[in-house]
């Protein structure tokens, strides 16, 4: 009997200490179409790509192209001194050609949301919103660190932010301005879509293809 009580208490303690997901973010639903190429990409280039554009980007999340944002992030560490075998490369545009293929390579969405209406609980909007509420950056943020924001879902993100309350994004830089946040939130709620057919055609011309990351 006493063992059953002790076990129940232990389970209760684990549940009480389990990380809680931050509440869904409330935002203004846009009354117009948010254009990825004209509004979202310039903003991501300005505020995010300084860190999230190279092959060792934190969580391998590359935000300098729509394909990178759509691919999302992964928990697989680029730097792993304990690894005895080489890992399969994850080069954008090269080692997978579709969202489904990247999911099979353990990349997960940072733009998807399970909330609806004027609520959004995507990893992207949660960590951007957290920075606006906690604007001061503390400590260091290194892409090769073991403890990063490579959160598969909002429960994991909640645990990370509880441990590192000043590690919202963009880390080391000012939080997004309200109007910048509204652009990202609007884009997310409209499905986080990329360039339209006309824009994509321009991007894939030989001249543009040389410049497109």
Backbone as CSV, one residue per row, in Angstrom:
resi,resn,N_x,N_y,N_z,CA_x,CA_y,CA_z,C_x,C_y,C_z
1,UNK,0.825,-1.209,0.000,0.000,0.000,0.000,0.855,1.253,0.000
2,UNK,1.892,1.227,0.885,2.738,2.420,0.972,3.505,2.660,-0.317
3,UNK,3.844,1.547,-1.021,4.551,1.699,-2.290,3.642,2.308,-3.348
4,UNK,2.382,1.931,-3.310,1.417,2.484,-4.258,1.236,3.977,-4.031
5,UNK,1.190,4.373,-2.747,1.050,5.792,-2.425,2.277,6.568,-2.888
6,UNK,3.450,5.989,-2.625,4.687,6.654,-3.026,4.768,6.800,-4.539
7,UNK,4.354,5.743,-5.240,4.368,5.788,-6.702,3.412,6.855,-7.223
8,UNK,2.238,6.941,-6.613,1.250,7.942,-7.017,1.779,9.349,-6.788
9,UNK,2.458,9.529,-5.652,3.033,10.841,-5.367,4.118,11.194,-6.371
10,UNK,4.910,10.199,-6.754,5.983,10.431,-7.718,5.405,10.810,-9.079
11,UNK,4.365,10.098,-9.505,3.708,10.404,-10.768,3.122,11.808,-10.737
12,UNK,2.494,12.141,-9.621,1.924,13.479,-9.479,2.968,14.562,-9.548
13,UNK,4.145,14.293,-8.960,5.226,15.273,-8.992,5.743,15.461,-10.406
14,UNK,5.864,14.364,-11.146,6.336,14.444,-12.533,5.358,15.243,-13.375
15,UNK,4.065,14.987,-13.192,3.049,15.708,-13.950,3.070,17.189,-13.608
16,UNK,3.233,17.487,-12.315,3.241,18.886,-11.874,4.437,19.635,-12.432
17,UNK,5.551,18.899,-12.595,6.775,19.544,-13.072,6.901,19.518,-14.595
18,UNK,5.985,18.833,-15.264,6.061,18.745,-16.716,5.904,20.133,-17.341
19,UNK,6.608,20.328,-18.427,6.554,21.622,-19.100,5.156,21.875,-19.652
20,UNK,4.724,23.096,-19.559,3.424,23.480,-20.092,3.615,24.313,-21.347
21,UNK,2.775,24.060,-22.319,2.837,24.841,-23.556,2.366,26.257,-23.282
22,UNK,3.023,27.252,-23.859,2.518,28.617,-23.713,1.155,28.728,-24.368
23,UNK,0.305,29.606,-23.888,-1.026,29.737,-24.495,-0.920,30.227,-25.932
24,UNK,-1.871,29.870,-26.777,-1.850,30.362,-28.159,-1.807,31.886,-28.194
25,UNK,-1.131,32.416,-29.184,-0.955,33.861,-29.310,-2.183,34.470,-29.984
26,UNK,-2.666,35.546,-29.405,-3.794,36.277,-29.982,-3.248,37.344,-30.933
27,UNK,-3.825,37.474,-32.087,-3.335,38.445,-33.061,-4.506,39.003,-33.857
28,UNK,-4.226,40.034,-34.624,-5.248,40.642,-35.472,-5.311,39.890,-36.801
29,UNK,-6.461,39.326,-37.105,-6.623,38.622,-38.379,-6.578,39.635,-39.521
30,UNK,-5.688,39.458,-40.482,-5.575,40.437,-41.569,-6.795,40.415,-42.480
31,UNK,-7.126,41.564,-42.991,-8.260,41.676,-43.920,-7.781,41.705,-45.365
32,UNK,-6.491,41.488,-45.577,-5.909,41.500,-46.914,-4.937,40.329,-47.031
33,UNK,-4.525,40.057,-48.249,-3.548,39.009,-48.487,-2.158,39.499,-48.093
34,UNK,-1.444,38.695,-47.324,-0.064,39.019,-46.954,0.854,38.350,-47.968
35,UNK,1.574,39.149,-48.731,2.401,38.646,-49.823,3.773,38.216,-49.301
36,UNK,4.122,36.955,-49.560,5.398,36.442,-49.075,6.581,37.218,-49.648
37,UNK,6.627,37.380,-50.968,7.784,37.997,-51.605,7.908,39.485,-51.270
38,UNK,6.794,40.186,-51.200,6.836,41.630,-50.995,6.924,42.028,-49.526
39,UNK,6.412,41.188,-48.635,6.349,41.577,-47.227,7.104,40.638,-46.293
40,UNK,6.874,39.340,-46.444,7.429,38.391,-45.486,8.916,38.155,-45.707
41,UNK,9.313,37.852,-46.935,10.736,37.570,-47.191,11.635,38.756,-46.843
42,UNK,11.300,39.996,-47.242,12.157,41.118,-46.828,12.282,41.231,-45.306
43,UNK,11.217,40.914,-44.584,11.253,40.982,-43.137,12.116,39.865,-42.551
44,UNK,11.980,38.648,-43.074,12.816,37.547,-42.614,14.287,37.801,-42.942
45,UNK,14.541,38.371,-44.112,15.917,38.699,-44.488,16.504,39.744,-43.539
46,UNK,15.683,40.683,-43.135,16.136,41.779,-42.289,16.322,41.367,-40.832
47,UNK,15.415,40.527,-40.323,15.390,40.248,-38.897,15.855,38.847,-38.512
48,UNK,15.886,37.901,-39.448,16.141,36.499,-39.077,17.324,35.865,-39.794
49,UNK,17.541,36.253,-41.049,18.517,35.545,-41.882,19.953,35.728,-41.433
50,UNK,20.220,36.733,-40.606,21.594,36.932,-40.127,22.094,35.684,-39.398
51,UNK,21.196,34.950,-38.753,21.568,33.701,-38.085,21.037,32.476,-38.825
52,UNK,19.838,32.602,-39.379,19.182,31.453,-39.992,19.325,31.473,-41.506
53,UNK,20.575,31.385,-41.970,20.791,31.361,-43.417,21.924,30.443,-43.837
54,UNK,22.710,29.953,-42.897,23.849,29.112,-43.262,23.559,27.653,-42.916
55,UNK,24.462,26.762,-43.292,24.220,25.342,-43.087,24.248,24.935,-41.624
56,UNK,24.911,25.718,-40.779,24.880,25.404,-39.351,23.967,26.366,-38.606
57,UNK,22.910,26.814,-39.271,21.905,27.635,-38.613,21.347,26.884,-37.404
58,UNK,20.982,27.591,-36.336,20.384,26.915,-35.180,19.234,26.021,-35.612
59,UNK,19.308,24.755,-35.218,18.284,23.756,-35.552,18.172,23.527,-37.054
60,UNK,19.170,23.958,-37.815,19.180,23.883,-39.279,17.972,24.583,-39.892
61,UNK,17.445,25.569,-39.181,16.306,26.337,-39.683,16.819,27.484,-40.546
62,UNK,16.586,27.389,-41.839,17.030,28.415,-42.773,15.828,29.248,-43.208
63,UNK,15.915,30.547,-42.964,14.795,31.438,-43.259,15.100,32.434,-44.361
64,UNK,16.139,32.179,-45.142,16.473,33.080,-46.234,15.779,32.682,-47.533
65,UNK,14.963,31.638,-47.487,14.170,31.242,-48.653,12.888,30.593,-48.151
66,UNK,11.869,30.592,-48.992,10.617,29.953,-48.586,10.819,28.467,-48.357
67,UNK,11.610,27.843,-49.216,11.841,26.409,-49.066,12.447,26.069,-47.710
68,UNK,13.306,26.952,-47.215,13.894,26.724,-45.895,12.873,26.880,-44.786
69,UNK,12.048,27.913,-44.887,11.006,28.125,-43.880,10.002,26.982,-43.897
70,UNK,9.675,26.496,-45.081,8.719,25.399,-45.206,9.332,24.096,-44.701
71,UNK,10.615,23.881,-44.947,11.288,22.670,-44.457,11.235,22.608,-42.939
72,UNK,11.464,23.748,-42.284,11.384,23.798,-40.832,12.699,23.504,-40.145
73,UNK,12.626,22.889,-38.988,13.794,22.670,-38.138,13.960,21.183,-37.846
74,UNK,15.091,20.856,-37.231,15.360,19.469,-36.857,16.117,19.446,-35.540
75,UNK,15.974,18.352,-34.824,16.708,18.165,-33.583,18.089,17.558,-33.826
76,UNK,18.322,17.090,-35.020,19.596,16.441,-35.314,20.717,17.473,-35.302
77,UNK,21.686,17.255,-34.453,22.764,18.225,-34.271,23.775,18.141,-35.413
78,UNK,24.167,19.302,-35.921,25.224,19.344,-36.929,26.553,18.959,-36.292
79,UNK,26.777,19.474,-35.079,28.004,19.176,-34.343,27.688,18.130,-33.277
80,UNK,28.292,16.950,-33.404,28.057,15.868,-32.460,29.347,15.064,-32.331
81,UNK,30.119,15.375,-31.307,31.426,14.739,-31.135,31.324,13.259,-30.789
82,UNK,30.153,12.809,-30.339,29.996,11.405,-29.975,29.569,10.540,-31.159
83,UNK,29.288,11.170,-32.298,28.838,10.412,-33.464,29.996,9.619,-34.056
84,UNK,29.790,8.320,-34.257,30.838,7.448,-34.783,30.727,7.247,-36.285
85,UNK,29.564,7.546,-36.834,29.353,7.393,-38.262,28.912,8.713,-38.864
86,UNK,29.192,8.887,-40.127,28.763,10.112,-40.796,27.251,10.117,-40.921
87,UNK,26.666,11.296,-40.904,25.220,11.407,-41.050,24.879,11.830,-42.467
88,UNK,23.686,11.508,-42.890,23.261,11.900,-44.232,23.209,13.422,-44.322
89,UNK,23.705,14.009,-45.396,23.648,15.467,-45.535,22.217,15.956,-45.687
90,UNK,21.969,17.174,-45.272,20.622,17.759,-45.366,20.718,19.106,-46.069
91,UNK,21.282,19.113,-47.255,21.456,20.331,-48.025,20.143,20.731,-48.686
92,UNK,19.734,21.953,-48.408,18.494,22.464,-48.988,18.607,22.493,-50.508
93,UNK,17.542,22.096,-51.193,17.455,22.023,-52.653,18.201,20.823,-53.233
94,UNK,18.968,20.096,-52.400,19.803,19.019,-52.927,19.403,17.649,-52.402
95,UNK,19.269,17.516,-51.090,19.066,16.204,-50.486,17.610,15.834,-50.268
96,UNK,16.712,16.736,-50.563,15.275,16.466,-50.566,14.618,17.546,-51.410
97,UNK,13.499,17.195,-52.025,12.868,18.117,-52.965,11.435,18.489,-52.592
98,UNK,10.939,17.981,-51.485,9.556,18.276,-51.110,9.428,18.306,-49.594
99,UNK,8.321,18.883,-49.133,8.062,18.930,-47.697,8.003,17.522,-47.128
100,UNK,7.342,16.613,-47.831,7.202,15.239,-47.358,8.560,14.564,-47.216
101,UNK,9.450,14.817,-48.155,10.779,14.207,-48.081,11.554,14.745,-46.880
102,UNK,11.402,16.037,-46.588,12.097,16.605,-45.426,11.527,16.061,-44.125
103,UNK,10.214,15.805,-44.078,9.628,15.224,-42.866,10.205,13.833,-42.617
104,UNK,10.456,13.096,-43.681,11.068,11.774,-43.525,12.510,11.883,-43.020
105,UNK,13.120,13.035,-43.220,14.479,13.274,-42.738,14.469,13.974,-41.371
106,UNK,13.341,13.904,-40.689,13.199,14.372,-39.301,13.173,15.891,-39.164
107,UNK,12.758,16.589,-40.201,12.516,18.025,-40.088,11.039,18.230,-39.762
108,UNK,10.751,19.200,-38.892,9.374,19.451,-38.485,9.011,20.907,-38.731
109,UNK,7.727,21.153,-38.861,7.242,22.493,-39.186,7.393,23.451,-38.010
110,UNK,7.758,24.694,-38.316,7.756,25.762,-37.307,6.648,26.760,-37.600
111,UNK,5.915,26.529,-38.678,4.852,27.461,-39.078,3.456,26.897,-38.870
112,UNK,3.343,25.597,-38.665,2.038,24.981,-38.505,1.415,25.289,-37.153
113,UNK,0.113,25.434,-37.128,-0.620,25.755,-35.897,-1.821,24.835,-35.747
114,UNK,-2.114,24.462,-34.492,-3.290,23.658,-34.195,-4.448,24.527,-33.718
115,UNK,-4.168,25.803,-33.473,-5.203,26.728,-33.031,-5.931,27.285,-34.248
116,UNK,-7.038,27.969,-34.007,-7.820,28.519,-35.099,-8.358,29.893,-34.729
117,UNK,-9.027,30.534,-35.671,-9.565,31.874,-35.422,-8.451,32.888,-35.274
118,UNK,-8.554,33.725,-34.238,-7.527,34.734,-34.006,-6.467,34.236,-33.040
119,UNK,-6.257,32.915,-33.015,-5.231,32.297,-32.174,-4.261,31.518,-33.048
120,UNK,-3.002,31.489,-32.645,-1.986,30.737,-33.376,-0.997,30.190,-32.364
121,UNK,-0.636,28.913,-32.497,0.317,28.323,-31.558,1.506,27.687,-32.275
122,UNK,1.845,28.207,-33.445,3.028,27.697,-34.145,4.273,28.028,-33.335
123,UNK,5.314,27.233,-33.516,6.577,27.480,-32.822,7.116,28.862,-33.177
124,UNK,6.985,29.260,-34.443,7.510,30.547,-34.877,6.834,31.709,-34.157
125,UNK,5.515,31.725,-34.143,4.835,32.867,-33.543,5.002,32.876,-32.025
126,UNK,5.082,31.702,-31.411,5.240,31.644,-29.957,6.585,32.230,-29.524
127,UNK,7.647,31.891,-30.238,8.965,32.355,-29.808,9.185,33.825,-30.166
128,UNK,8.527,34.301,-31.229,8.586,35.724,-31.554,7.781,36.536,-30.548
129,UNK,6.621,36.028,-30.172,5.780,36.703,-29.188,6.456,36.732,-27.828
130,UNK,7.123,35.651,-27.469,7.813,35.585,-26.178,8.894,36.657,-26.084
131,UNK,9.600,36.889,-27.194,10.643,37.909,-27.192,10.049,39.303,-26.987
132,UNK,8.885,39.548,-27.548,8.241,40.849,-27.385,7.845,41.083,-25.929
133,UNK,7.513,40.004,-25.220,7.154,40.118,-23.809,8.375,40.103,-22.903
134,UNK,9.480,39.543,-23.397,10.730,39.453,-22.630,11.863,39.942,-23.530
135,UNK,11.954,41.239,-23.746,12.846,41.775,-24.788,14.343,41.687,-24.503
136,UNK,14.738,41.475,-23.270,16.158,41.462,-22.952,16.767,40.104,-23.265
137,UNK,17.899,40.097,-23.978,18.620,38.864,-24.276,19.703,38.661,-23.228
138,UNK,19.828,37.433,-22.730,20.794,37.127,-21.677,21.621,35.923,-22.088
139,UNK,22.928,35.997,-21.854,23.805,34.870,-22.140,24.182,34.775,-23.602
140,UNK,24.533,33.559,-24.026,24.967,33.317,-25.390,23.996,32.375,-26.094
141,UNK,24.049,32.443,-27.396,23.233,31.532,-28.211,24.128,31.038,-29.329
142,UNK,24.488,29.753,-29.275,25.416,29.196,-30.255,24.756,28.042,-31.003
143,UNK,24.950,28.018,-32.305,24.302,26.992,-33.124,24.801,25.593,-32.787
144,UNK,25.993,25.478,-32.189,26.517,24.160,-31.864,26.212,23.752,-30.425
145,UNK,25.444,24.555,-29.680,25.119,24.232,-28.300,24.154,23.056,-28.227
146,UNK,24.176,22.354,-27.106,23.310,21.189,-26.944,21.867,21.585,-26.648
147,UNK,21.693,22.700,-25.948,20.357,23.093,-25.494,19.858,24.264,-26.320
148,UNK,19.155,23.960,-27.387,18.665,25.005,-28.271,17.141,25.010,-28.292
149,UNK,16.579,25.883,-29.100,15.132,25.954,-29.226,14.629,25.014,-30.324
150,UNK,15.260,23.864,-30.451,14.828,22.897,-31.465,13.615,22.150,-30.924
151,UNK,12.553,22.884,-30.683,11.372,22.335,-30.026,10.412,21.764,-31.054
152,UNK,10.091,20.501,-30.888,9.200,19.815,-31.817,7.777,20.334,-31.719
153,UNK,7.399,20.801,-30.539,6.033,21.286,-30.326,6.041,22.355,-29.243
154,UNK,4.872,22.886,-28.935,4.807,23.990,-27.980,5.081,23.528,-26.550
155,UNK,4.835,22.248,-26.243,5.174,21.755,-24.911,6.681,21.815,-24.691
156,UNK,7.439,21.353,-25.677,8.891,21.413,-25.569,9.368,22.861,-25.549
157,UNK,8.748,23.706,-26.356,9.126,25.110,-26.385,8.845,25.762,-25.033
158,UNK,7.701,25.418,-24.420,7.384,25.963,-23.111,8.417,25.589,-22.078
159,UNK,8.901,24.341,-22.126,9.943,23.911,-21.199,11.241,24.666,-21.416
160,UNK,11.595,24.883,-22.669,12.825,25.608,-22.979,12.744,27.053,-22.507
161,UNK,11.635,27.723,-22.789,11.491,29.123,-22.415,11.349,29.304,-20.910
162,UNK,10.848,28.274,-20.236,10.803,28.334,-18.774,12.215,28.295,-18.203
163,UNK,13.080,27.522,-18.850,14.473,27.420,-18.422,15.286,28.610,-18.888
164,UNK,14.948,29.139,-20.077,15.681,30.272,-20.656,14.680,31.372,-21.029
165,UNK,14.153,32.079,-20.057,13.079,33.054,-20.340,13.512,34.224,-21.204
166,UNK,14.801,34.438,-21.361,15.270,35.563,-22.168,15.873,35.109,-23.494
167,UNK,15.475,33.937,-23.945,15.998,33.414,-25.204,14.951,33.419,-26.318
168,UNK,14.049,34.383,-26.269,13.116,34.539,-27.371,13.838,34.995,-28.624
169,UNK,13.143,35.026,-29.723,13.750,35.385,-31.005,13.191,36.698,-31.547
170,UNK,14.029,37.462,-32.252,15.418,37.162,-32.609,16.366,37.394,-31.438
171,UNK,17.156,36.394,-31.115,18.056,36.467,-29.970,19.189,37.464,-30.233
172,UNK,19.461,38.297,-29.240,20.540,39.269,-29.356,20.171,40.523,-30.117
173,UNK,18.933,40.599,-30.576,18.469,41.758,-31.328,17.125,42.215,-30.761
174,UNK,16.702,43.419,-31.087,15.402,43.880,-30.591,14.265,42.980,-31.068
175,UNK,13.219,42.941,-30.291,12.030,42.171,-30.679,11.408,42.778,-31.926
176,UNK,10.578,42.010,-32.597,9.872,42.547,-33.754,8.988,43.713,-33.329
177,UNK,8.871,44.676,-34.219,7.929,45.767,-33.981,6.510,45.220,-34.176
178,UNK,5.510,45.838,-33.562,4.130,45.337,-33.703,3.710,45.158,-35.148
179,UNK,4.074,46.101,-36.016,3.681,45.981,-37.410,4.419,44.832,-38.106
180,UNK,5.651,44.551,-37.686,6.390,43.417,-38.239,5.771,42.110,-37.761
181,UNK,5.419,42.073,-36.502,4.787,40.876,-35.943,3.456,40.591,-36.647
182,UNK,2.701,41.631,-36.943,1.409,41.454,-37.614,1.587,40.851,-39.002
183,UNK,2.673,41.207,-39.691,2.938,40.637,-41.012,3.182,39.139,-40.901
184,UNK,4.049,38.744,-39.968,4.343,37.325,-39.790,3.102,36.566,-39.347
185,UNK,2.358,37.128,-38.388,1.151,36.470,-37.891,0.125,36.308,-39.003
186,UNK,-0.034,37.342,-39.821,-0.973,37.269,-40.929,-0.572,36.228,-41.941
187,UNK,0.710,36.169,-42.236,1.224,35.169,-43.181,0.986,33.756,-42.652
188,UNK,1.245,33.560,-41.365,1.058,32.238,-40.773,-0.395,31.802,-40.819
189,UNK,-1.305,32.700,-40.446,-2.713,32.318,-40.394,-3.289,32.091,-41.791
190,UNK,-2.665,32.671,-42.798,-3.107,32.455,-44.177,-2.442,31.229,-44.806
191,UNK,-1.755,30.452,-43.985,-1.208,29.192,-44.479,0.275,29.184,-44.737
192,UNK,0.973,30.284,-44.410,2.433,30.369,-44.606,2.818,29.943,-46.012
193,UNK,2.162,30.552,-46.993,2.397,30.186,-48.387,3.580,30.951,-48.971
194,UNK,4.161,30.377,-50.013,5.330,30.966,-50.633,4.996,31.811,-51.839
195,UNK,5.959,32.006,-52.741,5.740,32.827,-53.944,4.618,32.259,-54.801
196,UNK,3.851,33.150,-55.437,2.825,32.668,-56.355,3.490,32.220,-57.653
197,UNK,2.694,31.736,-58.584,3.256,31.167,-59.812,4.093,32.182,-60.596
198,UNK,3.603,33.417,-60.683,4.326,34.444,-61.436,5.657,34.765,-60.763
199,UNK,5.644,34.887,-59.437,6.869,35.190,-58.704,7.848,34.032,-58.795
200,UNK,7.331,32.801,-58.724,8.197,31.637,-58.808,8.849,31.542,-60.176
201,UNK,8.124,31.923,-61.210,8.684,31.885,-62.562,9.847,32.847,-62.681
202,UNK,9.710,34.023,-62.066,10.799,34.999,-62.086,12.010,34.467,-61.329
203,UNK,11.755,33.834,-60.197,12.841,33.318,-59.367,13.629,32.218,-60.046
204,UNK,12.971,31.446,-60.891,13.630,30.297,-61.498,14.215,30.587,-62.876
205,UNK,14.209,31.843,-63.312,14.915,32.188,-64.539,16.406,32.058,-64.272
206,UNK,17.233,31.783,-65.303,18.664,31.584,-65.073,19.325,32.721,-64.302
207,UNK,18.968,33.963,-64.581,19.586,35.089,-63.919,19.264,35.109,-62.447
208,UNK,17.993,34.883,-62.095,17.590,34.906,-60.703,18.051,33.675,-59.966
209,UNK,18.081,32.548,-60.651,18.461,31.289,-59.996,19.871,31.374,-59.442
210,UNK,20.740,32.149,-60.096,22.112,32.300,-59.613,22.156,33.089,-58.314
211,UNK,21.149,33.924,-58.097,21.142,34.764,-56.903,20.323,34.174,-55.781
212,UNK,19.466,33.211,-56.095,18.535,32.689,-55.091,19.248,31.673,-54.209
213,UNK,19.211,31.832,-52.873,19.958,30.930,-51.992,19.381,29.531,-51.985
